[in-house]
mmCIF file of C-alpha atoms in Angstrom:
data_model
loop_
_atom_site.group_PDB
_atom_site.id
_atom_site.type_symbol
_atom_site.label_atom_id
_atom_site.label_comp_id
_atom_site.label_asym_id
_atom_site.label_seq_id
_atom_site.Cartn_x
_atom_site.Cartn_y
_atom_site.Cartn_z
ATOM 1 C CA MET A 1 26.188 34.593 18.716
ATOM 2 C CA LYS A 2 28.125 31.530 20.398
ATOM 3 C CA ARG A 3 25.240 31.325 22.840
ATOM 4 C CA PHE A 4 22.719 30.682 20.173
ATOM 5 C CA LEU A 5 24.900 28.244 18.226
ATOM 6 C CA PRO A 6 23.445 25.158 19.876
ATOM 7 C CA LEU A 7 19.952 26.345 19.350
ATOM 8 C CA ILE A 8 20.622 27.024 15.608
ATOM 9 C CA VAL A 9 22.275 23.568 15.233
ATOM 10 C CA ILE A 10 19.309 21.892 16.777
ATOM 11 C CA LEU A 11 16.867 23.933 14.624
ATOM 12 C CA VAL A 12 18.794 22.966 11.494
ATOM 13 C CA LEU A 13 18.692 19.295 12.431
ATOM 14 C CA ILE A 14 15.059 19.408 13.185
ATOM 15 C CA ALA A 15 14.476 20.981 9.756
ATOM 16 C CA LEU A 16 16.519 18.450 7.946
ATOM 17 C CA ALA A 17 14.711 15.582 9.728
ATOM 18 C CA GLY A 18 11.341 17.122 8.774
ATOM 19 C CA GLY A 19 12.338 17.665 5.218
ATOM 20 C CA GLY A 20 13.673 13.962 5.160
ATOM 21 C CA TYR A 21 10.315 12.786 6.467
ATOM 22 C CA PHE A 22 8.536 14.820 3.976
ATOM 23 C CA LEU A 23 10.603 13.351 1.121
ATOM 24 C CA LEU A 24 10.337 9.736 2.146
ATOM 25 C CA PHE A 25 6.833 9.593 3.362
ATOM 26 C CA VAL A 26 4.662 12.541 2.373
ATOM 27 C CA ALA A 27 6.059 13.166 -1.025
ATOM 28 C CA ASN A 28 5.942 9.474 -2.019
ATOM 29 C CA GLN A 29 2.501 8.735 -0.782
ATOM 30 C CA ALA A 30 1.104 8.131 -4.361
ATOM 31 C CA PRO A 31 3.672 7.018 -6.595
ATOM 32 C CA GLU A 32 3.203 7.059 -10.292
ATOM 33 C CA GLN A 33 1.961 3.757 -11.724
ATOM 34 C CA PRO A 34 2.376 2.327 -15.078
ATOM 35 C CA ILE A 35 -1.368 2.301 -15.694
ATOM 36 C CA ALA A 36 -3.665 4.870 -14.105
ATOM 37 C CA PHE A 37 -5.834 2.441 -12.165
ATOM 38 C CA SER A 38 -8.707 4.000 -10.143
ATOM 39 C CA HIS A 39 -9.558 2.263 -6.939
ATOM 40 C CA GLN A 40 -12.272 4.877 -6.487
ATOM 41 C CA LEU A 41 -13.925 3.576 -9.660
ATOM 42 C CA HIS A 42 -13.323 -0.177 -9.060
ATOM 43 C CA ALA A 43 -13.653 -0.428 -5.180
ATOM 44 C CA GLY A 44 -15.805 2.565 -4.743
ATOM 45 C CA THR A 45 -18.422 3.011 -7.637
ATOM 46 C CA ASN A 46 -18.428 -0.531 -8.841
ATOM 47 C CA GLN A 47 -18.101 -1.967 -5.244
ATOM 48 C CA ILE A 48 -15.524 -4.602 -6.276
ATOM 49 C CA ASP A 49 -14.261 -6.385 -3.095
ATOM 50 C CA CYS A 50 -10.522 -6.133 -2.427
ATOM 51 C CA ALA A 51 -10.111 -9.789 -2.427
ATOM 52 C CA PHE A 52 -11.427 -10.077 -5.966
ATOM 53 C CA CYS A 53 -8.278 -8.561 -7.280
ATOM 54 C CA HIS A 54 -5.869 -9.238 -4.276
ATOM 55 C CA ARG A 55 -6.726 -12.984 -4.301
ATOM 56 C CA TYR A 56 -4.070 -14.246 -1.980
ATOM 57 C CA ALA A 57 -4.946 -11.888 1.038
ATOM 58 C CA ARG A 58 -7.205 -14.281 2.660
ATOM 59 C CA ARG A 59 -4.968 -17.402 2.306
ATOM 60 C CA SER A 60 -1.427 -16.078 2.367
ATOM 61 C CA THR A 61 0.942 -13.704 3.937
ATOM 62 C CA VAL A 62 0.863 -11.365 0.934
ATOM 63 C CA ALA A 63 -2.269 -9.897 -0.747
ATOM 64 C CA GLY A 64 -0.829 -10.194 -4.108
ATOM 65 C CA MET A 65 -1.182 -7.959 -7.174
ATOM 66 C CA PRO A 66 -3.794 -8.957 -9.756
ATOM 67 C CA SER A 67 -2.363 -10.672 -12.899
ATOM 68 C CA VAL A 68 -2.748 -9.161 -16.262
ATOM 69 C CA GLU A 69 -4.896 -12.072 -17.069
ATOM 70 C CA SER A 70 -7.372 -11.095 -14.305
ATOM 71 C CA CYS A 71 -7.648 -7.473 -15.515
ATOM 72 C CA LYS A 72 -7.978 -8.604 -19.146
ATOM 73 C CA GLY A 73 -10.920 -10.917 -18.065
ATOM 74 C CA CYS A 74 -13.028 -7.950 -17.425
ATOM 75 C CA HIS A 75 -11.592 -5.317 -19.699
ATOM 76 C CA ILE A 76 -11.545 -7.447 -22.881
ATOM 77 C CA ILE A 77 -15.119 -6.238 -22.932
ATOM 78 C CA ILE A 78 -15.470 -3.377 -20.431
ATOM 79 C CA ALA A 79 -14.065 -0.041 -21.453
ATOM 80 C CA ALA A 80 -11.841 -1.786 -24.014
ATOM 81 C CA GLN A 81 -11.158 1.330 -26.044
ATOM 82 C CA ARG A 82 -10.038 3.599 -23.117
ATOM 83 C CA PRO A 83 -6.351 4.449 -23.178
ATOM 84 C CA GLU A 84 -5.490 3.041 -19.879
ATOM 85 C CA VAL A 85 -7.140 -0.304 -20.817
ATOM 86 C CA GLN A 86 -5.229 -0.183 -24.075
ATOM 87 C CA LYS A 87 -1.991 -0.068 -21.966
ATOM 88 C CA LEU A 88 -3.180 -3.119 -20.011
ATOM 89 C CA MET A 89 -3.848 -4.986 -23.133
ATOM 90 C CA SER A 90 -0.330 -4.038 -24.400
ATOM 91 C CA PHE A 91 1.125 -5.783 -21.388
ATOM 92 C CA TRP A 92 -1.149 -8.816 -22.155
ATOM 93 C CA ASN A 93 0.007 -8.846 -25.782
ATOM 94 C CA GLN A 94 3.560 -8.608 -24.803
ATOM 95 C CA GLN A 95 3.112 -11.356 -22.124
ATOM 96 C CA LYS A 96 4.656 -9.152 -19.445
ATOM 97 C CA PRO A 97 3.461 -8.448 -15.926
ATOM 98 C CA ILE A 98 2.367 -4.826 -15.029
ATOM 99 C CA PRO A 99 5.376 -3.315 -13.015
ATOM 100 C CA TRP A 100 3.160 -1.753 -10.300
ATOM 101 C CA VAL A 101 5.065 0.277 -7.856
ATOM 102 C CA LYS A 102 4.559 -0.751 -4.358
ATOM 103 C CA VAL A 103 2.809 1.825 -2.117
ATOM 104 C CA TYR A 104 3.121 -0.288 1.124
ATOM 105 C CA ASP A 105 6.409 -2.159 1.565
ATOM 106 C CA LEU A 106 7.613 -3.225 5.035
ATOM 107 C CA PRO A 107 11.219 -4.154 5.775
ATOM 108 C CA ASP A 108 12.294 -7.584 4.952
ATOM 109 C CA HIS A 109 12.681 -8.387 8.765
ATOM 110 C CA VAL A 110 9.143 -7.734 9.483
ATOM 111 C CA TYR A 111 6.712 -10.642 9.246
ATOM 112 C CA PHE A 112 3.138 -9.588 8.238
ATOM 113 C CA SER A 113 0.383 -11.948 7.218
ATOM 114 C CA HIS A 114 -2.653 -10.554 5.359
ATOM 115 C CA LYS A 115 -4.422 -13.885 6.066
ATOM 116 C CA ARG A 116 -3.965 -13.676 9.853
ATOM 117 C CA HIS A 117 -5.283 -10.047 10.001
ATOM 118 C CA LEU A 118 -8.328 -10.848 7.749
ATOM 119 C CA LEU A 119 -9.138 -13.857 9.916
ATOM 120 C CA ALA A 120 -9.041 -11.657 12.960
ATOM 121 C CA ASP A 121 -11.821 -9.565 11.140
ATOM 122 C CA ILE A 122 -9.455 -6.480 10.581
ATOM 123 C CA GLU A 123 -10.861 -4.612 7.640
ATOM 124 C CA CYS A 124 -8.355 -3.645 4.822
ATOM 125 C CA ARG A 125 -9.197 0.161 5.524
ATOM 126 C CA THR A 126 -7.778 -0.306 9.008
ATOM 127 C CA CYS A 127 -4.191 -0.318 7.528
ATOM 128 C CA HIS A 128 -4.841 0.970 4.057
ATOM 129 C CA GLY A 129 -7.307 3.742 4.690
ATOM 130 C CA ASP A 130 -10.436 4.338 2.466
ATOM 131 C CA VAL A 131 -9.014 2.973 -0.804
ATOM 132 C CA ALA A 132 -12.583 2.911 -2.138
ATOM 133 C CA GLY A 133 -12.496 6.786 -1.889
ATOM 134 C CA MET A 134 -8.970 6.997 -3.524
ATOM 135 C CA ASP A 135 -8.475 7.488 -7.217
ATOM 136 C CA GLN A 136 -4.706 6.777 -6.777
ATOM 137 C CA VAL A 137 -3.750 4.699 -3.799
ATOM 138 C CA ARG A 138 -1.494 6.481 -1.467
ATOM 139 C CA LEU A 139 -0.079 5.824 2.125
ATOM 140 C CA ALA A 140 -2.891 6.364 4.417
ATOM 141 C CA VAL A 141 -1.121 5.142 7.561
ATOM 142 C CA ASP A 142 2.781 5.258 8.427
ATOM 143 C CA LEU A 143 3.114 1.676 9.192
ATOM 144 C CA LYS A 144 5.955 2.011 11.719
ATOM 145 C CA MET A 145 6.537 -0.333 14.598
ATOM 146 C CA GLY A 146 4.816 2.035 17.148
ATOM 147 C CA TRP A 147 1.585 2.192 15.075
ATOM 148 C CA CYS A 148 1.262 -1.502 14.786
ATOM 149 C CA LEU A 149 2.130 -2.049 18.485
ATOM 150 C CA ASN A 150 -0.686 0.421 19.438
ATOM 151 C CA CYS A 151 -3.068 -1.604 17.206
ATOM 152 C CA HIS A 152 -2.087 -4.886 18.699
ATOM 153 C CA ARG A 153 -2.475 -3.537 22.237
ATOM 154 C CA GLN A 154 -5.981 -2.078 21.530
ATOM 155 C CA ARG A 155 -6.915 -5.572 20.131
ATOM 156 C CA GLU A 156 -5.090 -7.523 22.850
ATOM 157 C CA ALA A 157 -2.900 -9.239 20.272
ATOM 158 C CA GLY A 158 0.611 -10.520 20.795
ATOM 159 C CA THR A 159 3.256 -7.892 21.094
ATOM 160 C CA ASP A 160 6.337 -9.895 21.757
ATOM 161 C CA CYS A 161 9.192 -9.372 19.221
ATOM 162 C CA TRP A 162 8.649 -12.767 17.525
ATOM 163 C CA THR A 163 5.077 -11.846 16.550
ATOM 164 C CA CYS A 164 6.402 -9.706 13.906
ATOM 165 C CA HIS A 165 10.090 -10.177 13.495
ATOM 166 C CA ASN A 166 11.596 -13.219 11.827
#
């Protein structure tokens, strides 16, 4: 039995690491949002461009979330009686922002510019997957340093530490 103890310990550690990975990455891929917003309907069926709602992406480091006013602009008329649109209008009437739950959130020490990537003709789907095919947005790519470095190498973009780390 003592012979197998190191092997058992290693297997247990691997199982714990795998379970931790599942809980942190897989299980949280599609967090519950305050409003059931369908990207499949908006970006897919209706072919609304990402930048229409995420207005800052082409000119800033952040893509930004649409304001309640932006959503209200369309939904004061379109599908106004649907329950999820009623939730939206409730936020508008209370003059409160929608408390969206971030799906993609890089660590604070990582510098990422949506503007830079869009100017380099990197499509949103490269990092976010086929959002137009997703009813509820989920993590499509595990945006860890190795994944980003591979992408930079493939495109012959900078890979020195200061490219991404402040």
